[in-house]
Amino acid sequence: MKKIEAIIKPFKLDEVKEALQEVGLQGITVTEAKGFGRQKGHAELYRGAEYIVDFLPKVKIEIVIGDDLVEKAIDAIRRAAQTGRIGDGKIFVSNIEEAVRIRTGESGLDAI
Ligand SMILES: Nc1ncnc2c1ncn2[C@@H]1O[C@H](COP(=O)(O)OP(=O)(O)OP(=O)(O)O)[C@@H](O)[C@H]1O
Ligand SMILES: [Mg+2]
């Protein structure tokens, strides 16, 4: 199992959700977030050396899926979230060791 965390532009959430539904995800968690990337939000030179950093609103989505769906999910997120402009976001993938479905006690792939 893998967890995909994607930080995207908030207005892209519906498109990303629909693209992921086509891949066949079971669940999704969405969190309002704020952050900055390489441009540091809105970078301004400050006293010649320091930068003022602005946090920009983002949405973080998290999905846990079987390994077989990871590539499809990444492609779907990329296609749906990309505008080609700075700040389109990032996708991070990590291993998930265990999952438990609380109602039934199922674990592993059966739980997701
Ligand atoms: N290395 C990182 N670690 C954690 N979060 C990150 C990282 N890079 C980007 N993010 C998150 O993703 C959001 C969007 O990042 P962004 O797309 O601006 O990255 P970038 O590297 O500056 O790429 P681009 O040049 O396309 O803007 C940030 O606001 C932040 O929330
Ligand atoms: Mg950026």
Short mmCIF file of N, CA, C and O and ligand atoms in Angstrom, two decimals:
data_model
loop_
_atom_site.label_atom_id
_atom_site.label_comp_id
_atom_site.label_asym_id
_atom_site.label_seq_id
_atom_site.Cartn_x
_atom_site.Cartn_y
_atom_site.Cartn_z
N MET A 1 0.84 -1.19 0.00
CA MET A 1 0.00 0.00 0.00
C MET A 1 0.88 1.24 0.00
O MET A 1 1.95 1.24 0.58
N LYS A 2 0.36 2.25 -0.64
CA LYS A 2 1.08 3.53 -0.69
C LYS A 2 0.14 4.66 -0.32
O LYS A 2 -1.07 4.57 -0.56
N LYS A 3 0.73 5.70 0.23
CA LYS A 3 -0.03 6.94 0.42
C LYS A 3 0.45 7.96 -0.58
O LYS A 3 1.66 8.19 -0.71
N ILE A 4 -0.48 8.56 -1.29
CA ILE A 4 -0.15 9.68 -2.16
C ILE A 4 -0.68 10.94 -1.50
O ILE A 4 -1.87 11.03 -1.19
N GLU A 5 0.23 11.86 -1.26
CA GLU A 5 -0.15 13.19 -0.78
C GLU A 5 0.09 14.15 -1.93
O GLU A 5 1.18 14.16 -2.51
N ALA A 6 -0.91 14.92 -2.25
CA ALA A 6 -0.74 15.90 -3.32
C ALA A 6 -1.15 17.26 -2.80
O ALA A 6 -2.22 17.41 -2.18
N ILE A 7 -0.29 18.24 -3.02
CA ILE A 7 -0.60 19.63 -2.67
C ILE A 7 -0.97 20.31 -3.98
O ILE A 7 -0.16 20.35 -4.90
N ILE A 8 -2.19 20.80 -4.05
CA ILE A 8 -2.67 21.35 -5.33
C ILE A 8 -3.28 22.73 -5.13
O ILE A 8 -3.52 23.16 -4.00
N LYS A 9 -3.55 23.38 -6.26
CA LYS A 9 -4.28 24.64 -6.19
C LYS A 9 -5.74 24.36 -5.81
O LYS A 9 -6.36 23.46 -6.38
N PRO A 10 -6.27 25.14 -4.86
CA PRO A 10 -7.61 24.83 -4.36
C PRO A 10 -8.67 24.71 -5.46
O PRO A 10 -9.53 23.84 -5.39
N PHE A 11 -8.60 25.55 -6.49
CA PHE A 11 -9.68 25.51 -7.51
C PHE A 11 -9.61 24.26 -8.37
O PHE A 11 -10.53 23.99 -9.14
N LYS A 12 -8.55 23.47 -8.22
CA LYS A 12 -8.41 22.23 -8.99
C LYS A 12 -8.96 21.01 -8.25
O LYS A 12 -8.94 19.89 -8.78
N LEU A 13 -9.46 21.22 -7.03
CA LEU A 13 -9.87 20.06 -6.23
C LEU A 13 -10.94 19.20 -6.91
O LEU A 13 -10.81 17.97 -6.95
N ASP A 14 -11.98 19.82 -7.45
CA ASP A 14 -13.06 19.02 -8.05
C ASP A 14 -12.56 18.20 -9.24
O ASP A 14 -12.91 17.03 -9.39
N GLU A 15 -11.74 18.83 -10.07
CA GLU A 15 -11.21 18.12 -11.24
C GLU A 15 -10.34 16.94 -10.81
O GLU A 15 -10.39 15.85 -11.40
N VAL A 16 -9.51 17.17 -9.78
CA VAL A 16 -8.64 16.09 -9.31
C VAL A 16 -9.49 14.96 -8.71
O VAL A 16 -9.24 13.78 -8.96
N LYS A 17 -10.50 15.32 -7.95
CA LYS A 17 -11.37 14.30 -7.36
C LYS A 17 -12.02 13.46 -8.45
O LYS A 17 -12.05 12.23 -8.37
N GLU A 18 -12.53 14.11 -9.49
CA GLU A 18 -13.18 13.36 -10.57
C GLU A 18 -12.19 12.46 -11.30
O GLU A 18 -12.51 11.30 -11.61
N ALA A 19 -11.00 12.97 -11.53
CA ALA A 19 -9.99 12.15 -12.21
C ALA A 19 -9.63 10.92 -11.37
O ALA A 19 -9.44 9.82 -11.89
N LEU A 20 -9.56 11.11 -10.05
CA LEU A 20 -9.23 9.99 -9.17
C LEU A 20 -10.38 8.99 -9.08
O LEU A 20 -10.15 7.78 -8.96
N GLN A 21 -11.59 9.49 -9.14
CA GLN A 21 -12.74 8.56 -9.12
C GLN A 21 -12.71 7.65 -10.33
O GLN A 21 -13.06 6.48 -10.23
N GLU A 22 -12.24 8.17 -11.47
CA GLU A 22 -12.13 7.33 -12.67
C GLU A 22 -11.08 6.24 -12.49
O GLU A 22 -11.21 5.15 -13.04
N VAL A 23 -10.04 6.53 -11.71
CA VAL A 23 -9.02 5.52 -11.44
C VAL A 23 -9.59 4.45 -10.50
O VAL A 23 -9.15 3.29 -10.53
N GLY A 24 -10.53 4.83 -9.66
CA GLY A 24 -11.17 3.84 -8.78
C GLY A 24 -10.68 3.88 -7.35
O GLY A 24 -10.37 2.85 -6.76
N LEU A 25 -10.62 5.07 -6.79
CA LEU A 25 -10.17 5.13 -5.40
C LEU A 25 -11.33 4.85 -4.45
O LEU A 25 -12.50 5.03 -4.77
N GLN A 26 -10.97 4.37 -3.24
CA GLN A 26 -11.99 4.01 -2.24
C GLN A 26 -12.28 5.16 -1.30
O GLN A 26 -13.39 5.26 -0.77
N GLY A 27 -11.30 5.98 -1.05
CA GLY A 27 -11.48 7.06 -0.08
C GLY A 27 -10.47 8.15 -0.32
O GLY A 27 -9.46 7.96 -1.00
N ILE A 28 -10.75 9.30 0.26
CA ILE A 28 -9.86 10.44 0.08
C ILE A 28 -10.02 11.35 1.30
O ILE A 28 -11.12 11.47 1.84
N THR A 29 -8.92 11.95 1.71
CA THR A 29 -8.95 12.96 2.77
C THR A 29 -8.45 14.27 2.19
O THR A 29 -7.43 14.29 1.48
N VAL A 30 -9.17 15.33 2.46
CA VAL A 30 -8.81 16.65 1.93
C VAL A 30 -8.65 17.62 3.09
O VAL A 30 -9.48 17.67 3.99
N THR A 31 -7.56 18.35 3.06
CA THR A 31 -7.26 19.31 4.12
C THR A 31 -6.92 20.65 3.49
O THR A 31 -6.16 20.71 2.52
N GLU A 32 -7.48 21.71 4.04
CA GLU A 32 -7.06 23.04 3.62
C GLU A 32 -5.67 23.29 4.18
O GLU A 32 -5.43 23.05 5.36
N ALA A 33 -4.79 23.77 3.33
CA ALA A 33 -3.40 23.91 3.76
C ALA A 33 -2.88 25.26 3.30
O ALA A 33 -3.54 26.00 2.55
N LYS A 34 -1.72 25.61 3.77
CA LYS A 34 -1.02 26.75 3.19
C LYS A 34 0.45 26.42 3.12
O LYS A 34 0.97 25.65 3.94
N GLY A 35 1.11 26.97 2.13
CA GLY A 35 2.51 26.62 1.98
C GLY A 35 3.18 27.49 0.95
O GLY A 35 2.59 28.44 0.42
N PHE A 36 4.44 27.17 0.72
CA PHE A 36 5.15 27.83 -0.37
C PHE A 36 6.17 26.87 -0.95
O PHE A 36 6.60 25.93 -0.30
N GLY A 37 6.52 27.11 -2.20
CA GLY A 37 7.52 26.32 -2.89
C GLY A 37 8.74 27.17 -3.17
O GLY A 37 9.12 28.01 -2.36
N ARG A 38 9.31 26.93 -4.33
CA ARG A 38 10.60 27.56 -4.62
C ARG A 38 10.53 29.06 -4.74
O ARG A 38 11.51 29.76 -4.44
N GLN A 39 9.39 29.58 -5.19
CA GLN A 39 9.29 31.04 -5.33
C GLN A 39 8.94 31.70 -4.01
O GLN A 39 8.76 32.90 -3.92
N LYS A 40 8.79 30.87 -2.98
CA LYS A 40 8.49 31.36 -1.64
C LYS A 40 7.24 32.22 -1.63
O LYS A 40 7.17 33.28 -1.02
N GLY A 41 6.24 31.73 -2.31
CA GLY A 41 4.95 32.40 -2.34
C GLY A 41 5.02 33.64 -3.20
O GLY A 41 4.65 33.64 -4.35
N HIS A 42 5.48 34.68 -2.63
CA HIS A 42 5.61 35.93 -3.38
C HIS A 42 6.92 36.53 -2.90
O HIS A 42 6.95 37.26 -1.92
N ALA A 43 8.00 36.13 -3.54
CA ALA A 43 9.32 36.47 -3.01
C ALA A 43 9.65 37.93 -3.22
O ALA A 43 9.44 38.49 -4.29
N GLU A 44 10.12 38.56 -2.18
CA GLU A 44 10.55 39.95 -2.29
C GLU A 44 11.92 40.07 -1.66
O GLU A 44 12.18 39.52 -0.61
N LEU A 45 12.76 40.81 -2.33
CA LEU A 45 14.06 41.07 -1.75
C LEU A 45 13.87 42.01 -0.56
O LEU A 45 13.15 42.99 -0.63
N TYR A 46 14.50 41.68 0.54
CA TYR A 46 14.31 42.45 1.75
C TYR A 46 15.69 42.78 2.34
O TYR A 46 16.46 41.90 2.66
N ARG A 47 16.02 44.02 2.41
CA ARG A 47 17.34 44.48 2.89
C ARG A 47 18.46 43.74 2.17
O ARG A 47 19.46 43.35 2.78
N GLY A 48 18.23 43.51 0.88
CA GLY A 48 19.31 42.98 0.06
C GLY A 48 19.53 41.49 0.17
O GLY A 48 20.01 40.88 -0.77
N ALA A 49 19.16 40.86 1.29
CA ALA A 49 19.55 39.47 1.46
C ALA A 49 18.39 38.57 1.88
O ALA A 49 18.26 37.46 1.39
N GLU A 50 17.56 39.05 2.76
CA GLU A 50 16.51 38.17 3.27
C GLU A 50 15.29 38.22 2.36
O GLU A 50 15.11 39.13 1.58
N TYR A 51 14.45 37.24 2.52
CA TYR A 51 13.23 37.19 1.73
C TYR A 51 12.01 37.18 2.65
O TYR A 51 12.01 36.53 3.68
N ILE A 52 11.02 37.91 2.23
CA ILE A 52 9.73 37.80 2.91
C ILE A 52 8.98 36.65 2.28
O ILE A 52 8.89 36.55 1.06
N VAL A 53 8.47 35.77 3.11
CA VAL A 53 7.81 34.58 2.63
C VAL A 53 6.31 34.70 2.86
O VAL A 53 5.88 35.02 3.96
N ASP A 54 5.56 34.48 1.82
CA ASP A 54 4.10 34.49 1.96
C ASP A 54 3.56 33.08 1.79
O ASP A 54 3.87 32.41 0.81
N PHE A 55 2.74 32.68 2.73
CA PHE A 55 2.04 31.41 2.58
C PHE A 55 0.87 31.60 1.62
O PHE A 55 0.15 32.58 1.70
N LEU A 56 0.74 30.64 0.72
CA LEU A 56 -0.39 30.68 -0.22
C LEU A 56 -1.36 29.55 0.10
O LEU A 56 -0.94 28.47 0.51
N PRO A 57 -2.66 29.79 -0.09
CA PRO A 57 -3.62 28.72 0.19
C PRO A 57 -3.46 27.57 -0.80
O PRO A 57 -3.32 27.78 -2.00
N LYS A 58 -3.46 26.38 -0.25
CA LYS A 58 -3.36 25.16 -1.05
C LYS A 58 -4.35 24.16 -0.48
O LYS A 58 -4.85 24.33 0.62
N VAL A 59 -4.58 23.10 -1.22
CA VAL A 59 -5.36 21.98 -0.71
C VAL A 59 -4.46 20.76 -0.72
O VAL A 59 -3.74 20.52 -1.69
N LYS A 60 -4.48 20.02 0.39
CA LYS A 60 -3.72 18.77 0.44
C LYS A 60 -4.70 17.61 0.36
O LYS A 60 -5.66 17.55 1.12
N ILE A 61 -4.47 16.73 -0.60
CA ILE A 61 -5.29 15.53 -0.65
C ILE A 61 -4.42 14.33 -0.29
O ILE A 61 -3.22 14.29 -0.59
N GLU A 62 -5.03 13.39 0.39
CA GLU A 62 -4.32 12.16 0.77
C GLU A 62 -5.16 10.98 0.35
O GLU A 62 -6.36 10.92 0.65
N ILE A 63 -4.54 10.04 -0.34
CA ILE A 63 -5.22 8.79 -0.65
C ILE A 63 -4.28 7.63 -0.35
O ILE A 63 -3.06 7.73 -0.55
N VAL A 64 -4.85 6.57 0.17
CA VAL A 64 -4.09 5.33 0.40
C VAL A 64 -4.65 4.29 -0.56
O VAL A 64 -5.87 4.05 -0.60
N ILE A 65 -3.76 3.70 -1.35
CA ILE A 65 -4.19 2.78 -2.41
C ILE A 65 -3.22 1.61 -2.53
O ILE A 65 -2.09 1.68 -2.01
N GLY A 66 -3.67 0.58 -3.21
CA GLY A 66 -2.78 -0.54 -3.51
C GLY A 66 -1.70 -0.11 -4.49
O GLY A 66 -1.90 0.80 -5.29
N ASP A 67 -0.56 -0.81 -4.41
CA ASP A 67 0.59 -0.44 -5.24
C ASP A 67 0.24 -0.40 -6.73
O ASP A 67 0.80 0.39 -7.49
N ASP A 68 -0.68 -1.27 -7.16
CA ASP A 68 -1.01 -1.39 -8.58
C ASP A 68 -1.67 -0.13 -9.15
O ASP A 68 -1.67 0.06 -10.36
N LEU A 69 -2.22 0.71 -8.28
CA LEU A 69 -2.92 1.90 -8.78
C LEU A 69 -2.09 3.17 -8.69
O LEU A 69 -2.53 4.25 -9.13
N VAL A 70 -0.88 3.06 -8.15
CA VAL A 70 -0.12 4.28 -7.85
C VAL A 70 0.20 5.09 -9.11
O VAL A 70 -0.04 6.30 -9.15
N GLU A 71 0.70 4.41 -10.15
CA GLU A 71 1.08 5.16 -11.35
C GLU A 71 -0.13 5.84 -11.99
O GLU A 71 -0.06 6.99 -12.41
N LYS A 72 -1.25 5.12 -12.04
CA LYS A 72 -2.47 5.69 -12.62
C LYS A 72 -2.94 6.89 -11.82
O LYS A 72 -3.41 7.88 -12.38
N ALA A 73 -2.85 6.78 -10.50
CA ALA A 73 -3.32 7.88 -9.65
C ALA A 73 -2.43 9.11 -9.82
O ALA A 73 -2.93 10.24 -9.90
N ILE A 74 -1.13 8.89 -9.89
CA ILE A 74 -0.21 10.02 -10.08
C ILE A 74 -0.51 10.71 -11.42
O ILE A 74 -0.59 11.94 -11.49
N ASP A 75 -0.68 9.91 -12.46
CA ASP A 75 -0.99 10.49 -13.77
C ASP A 75 -2.29 11.29 -13.73
O ASP A 75 -2.37 12.38 -14.30
N ALA A 76 -3.29 10.73 -13.06
CA ALA A 76 -4.59 11.40 -13.01
C ALA A 76 -4.47 12.74 -12.28
O ALA A 76 -5.03 13.75 -12.72
N ILE A 77 -3.75 12.74 -11.18
CA ILE A 77 -3.59 13.99 -10.41
C ILE A 77 -2.85 15.01 -11.27
O ILE A 77 -3.23 16.18 -11.34
N ARG A 78 -1.78 14.55 -11.90
CA ARG A 78 -1.00 15.49 -12.72
C ARG A 78 -1.83 16.09 -13.84
O ARG A 78 -1.83 17.30 -14.05
N ARG A 79 -2.55 15.24 -14.54
CA ARG A 79 -3.34 15.73 -15.67
C ARG A 79 -4.39 16.73 -15.20
O ARG A 79 -4.63 17.75 -15.84
N ALA A 80 -5.02 16.44 -14.08
CA ALA A 80 -6.13 17.28 -13.62
C ALA A 80 -5.64 18.56 -12.95
O ALA A 80 -6.31 19.59 -13.03
N ALA A 81 -4.49 18.51 -12.30
CA ALA A 81 -4.07 19.66 -11.48
C ALA A 81 -3.15 20.62 -12.22
O ALA A 81 -2.90 21.73 -11.75
N GLN A 82 -2.66 20.21 -13.38
CA GLN A 82 -1.64 21.03 -14.05
C GLN A 82 -2.26 22.20 -14.81
O GLN A 82 -3.19 22.03 -15.61
N THR A 83 -1.72 23.39 -14.53
CA THR A 83 -2.06 24.55 -15.35
C THR A 83 -0.86 24.97 -16.19
O THR A 83 -1.01 25.71 -17.16
N GLY A 84 0.32 24.54 -15.78
CA GLY A 84 1.55 24.93 -16.45
C GLY A 84 2.18 26.18 -15.85
O GLY A 84 3.24 26.62 -16.29
N ARG A 85 1.52 26.74 -14.85
CA ARG A 85 2.05 27.93 -14.20
C ARG A 85 2.67 27.55 -12.86
O ARG A 85 2.41 26.47 -12.33
N ILE A 86 3.48 28.46 -12.32
CA ILE A 86 4.12 28.15 -11.05
C ILE A 86 3.06 27.90 -9.99
O ILE A 86 1.95 28.42 -10.05
N GLY A 87 3.45 27.07 -9.01
CA GLY A 87 2.54 26.79 -7.89
C GLY A 87 1.54 25.68 -8.15
O GLY A 87 0.61 25.49 -7.38
N ASP A 88 1.73 24.92 -9.23
CA ASP A 88 0.78 23.83 -9.53
C ASP A 88 0.80 22.74 -8.47
O ASP A 88 -0.18 22.01 -8.34
N GLY A 89 1.90 22.65 -7.73
CA GLY A 89 1.90 21.73 -6.61
C GLY A 89 2.86 20.58 -6.74
O GLY A 89 3.67 20.52 -7.66
N LYS A 90 2.75 19.64 -5.80
CA LYS A 90 3.66 18.50 -5.72
C LYS A 90 2.90 17.26 -5.33
O LYS A 90 1.85 17.33 -4.69
N ILE A 91 3.48 16.14 -5.70
CA ILE A 91 2.92 14.84 -5.33
C ILE A 91 4.01 14.07 -4.59
O ILE A 91 5.13 13.96 -5.09
N PHE A 92 3.67 13.58 -3.41
CA PHE A 92 4.61 12.80 -2.62
C PHE A 92 4.03 11.40 -2.40
O PHE A 92 2.84 11.26 -2.11
N VAL A 93 4.88 10.39 -2.52
CA VAL A 93 4.43 9.00 -2.36
C VAL A 93 5.23 8.36 -1.23
O VAL A 93 6.45 8.48 -1.18
N SER A 94 4.53 7.68 -0.33
CA SER A 94 5.23 6.99 0.76
C SER A 94 4.60 5.62 1.00
O SER A 94 3.46 5.36 0.61
N ASN A 95 5.35 4.78 1.67
CA ASN A 95 4.85 3.44 2.00
C ASN A 95 3.88 3.49 3.18
O ASN A 95 4.09 4.26 4.11
N ILE A 96 2.87 2.66 3.11
CA ILE A 96 1.95 2.50 4.24
C ILE A 96 2.11 1.07 4.75
O ILE A 96 1.96 0.11 4.00
N GLU A 97 2.42 0.93 6.01
CA GLU A 97 2.69 -0.40 6.56
C GLU A 97 1.41 -1.15 6.89
O GLU A 97 1.35 -2.37 6.76
N GLU A 98 0.43 -0.43 7.35
CA GLU A 98 -0.78 -1.13 7.76
C GLU A 98 -1.99 -0.20 7.68
O GLU A 98 -1.84 1.02 7.78
N ALA A 99 -3.13 -0.81 7.46
CA ALA A 99 -4.40 -0.07 7.46
C ALA A 99 -5.43 -0.94 8.16
O ALA A 99 -5.40 -2.18 8.02
N VAL A 100 -6.30 -0.34 8.92
CA VAL A 100 -7.34 -1.09 9.62
C VAL A 100 -8.67 -0.39 9.40
O VAL A 100 -8.78 0.83 9.57
N ARG A 101 -9.67 -1.15 8.99
CA ARG A 101 -11.02 -0.62 8.85
C ARG A 101 -11.71 -0.80 10.21
O ARG A 101 -11.92 -1.93 10.66
N ILE A 102 -12.01 0.30 10.84
CA ILE A 102 -12.40 0.24 12.25
C ILE A 102 -13.68 -0.57 12.45
O ILE A 102 -13.78 -1.39 13.37
N ARG A 103 -14.66 -0.37 11.56
CA ARG A 103 -15.96 -1.04 11.78
C ARG A 103 -15.84 -2.55 11.77
O ARG A 103 -16.46 -3.25 12.58
N THR A 104 -15.02 -3.07 10.84
CA THR A 104 -15.01 -4.53 10.63
C THR A 104 -13.76 -5.21 11.18
O THR A 104 -13.74 -6.43 11.30
N GLY A 105 -12.74 -4.45 11.44
CA GLY A 105 -11.48 -5.04 11.88
C GLY A 105 -10.63 -5.57 10.74
O GLY A 105 -9.54 -6.10 10.96
N GLU A 106 -11.11 -5.44 9.49
CA GLU A 106 -10.29 -5.88 8.35
C GLU A 106 -8.98 -5.08 8.34
O GLU A 106 -8.96 -3.94 8.79
N SER A 107 -7.95 -5.70 7.78
CA SER A 107 -6.68 -4.99 7.72
C SER A 107 -6.03 -5.16 6.35
O SER A 107 -6.50 -5.94 5.52
N GLY A 108 -4.96 -4.41 6.15
CA GLY A 108 -4.24 -4.48 4.88
C GLY A 108 -5.09 -3.99 3.73
O GLY A 108 -5.93 -3.10 3.88
N LEU A 109 -4.88 -4.61 2.55
CA LEU A 109 -5.60 -4.17 1.35
C LEU A 109 -7.11 -4.24 1.52
O LEU A 109 -7.85 -3.46 0.94
N ASP A 110 -7.59 -5.21 2.32
CA ASP A 110 -9.04 -5.33 2.52
C ASP A 110 -9.62 -4.13 3.26
O ASP A 110 -10.82 -3.90 3.24
N ALA A 111 -8.75 -3.38 3.93
CA ALA A 111 -9.24 -2.28 4.76
C ALA A 111 -9.37 -0.97 3.99
O ALA A 111 -10.02 -0.04 4.46
N ILE A 112 -8.73 -0.90 2.84
CA ILE A 112 -8.71 0.42 2.15
C ILE A 112 -9.81 0.52 1.10
O ILE A 112 -10.59 -0.39 0.93
N1 LIG B 1 9.56 20.25 -0.68
C1 LIG B 1 8.31 20.46 -0.26
N2 LIG B 1 7.92 19.96 0.92
C2 LIG B 1 6.65 20.14 1.36
N3 LIG B 1 5.72 20.82 0.70
C3 LIG B 1 6.07 21.35 -0.48
C4 LIG B 1 7.39 21.21 -1.01
N4 LIG B 1 7.42 21.85 -2.21
C5 LIG B 1 6.20 22.36 -2.40
N5 LIG B 1 5.40 22.07 -1.36
C6 LIG B 1 4.00 22.43 -1.21
O1 LIG B 1 3.42 22.51 -2.50
C7 LIG B 1 2.90 23.79 -2.73
C8 LIG B 1 3.11 24.16 -4.18
O2 LIG B 1 4.49 24.13 -4.48
P1 LIG B 1 4.97 24.68 -5.88
O3 LIG B 1 4.14 24.03 -6.94
O4 LIG B 1 5.01 26.18 -5.86
O5 LIG B 1 6.45 24.07 -5.93
P2 LIG B 1 7.69 24.67 -6.74
O6 LIG B 1 8.83 23.75 -6.46
O7 LIG B 1 7.87 26.11 -6.41
O8 LIG B 1 7.27 24.45 -8.26
P3 LIG B 1 6.88 25.59 -9.33
O9 LIG B 1 8.18 26.15 -9.81
O10 LIG B 1 6.12 24.86 -10.38
O11 LIG B 1 6.03 26.60 -8.62
C9 LIG B 1 3.60 24.70 -1.75
O12 LIG B 1 2.80 25.83 -1.43
C10 LIG B 1 3.79 23.78 -0.56
O13 LIG B 1 2.58 23.74 0.18
MG MG B 2 6.36 27.44 -6.78
#
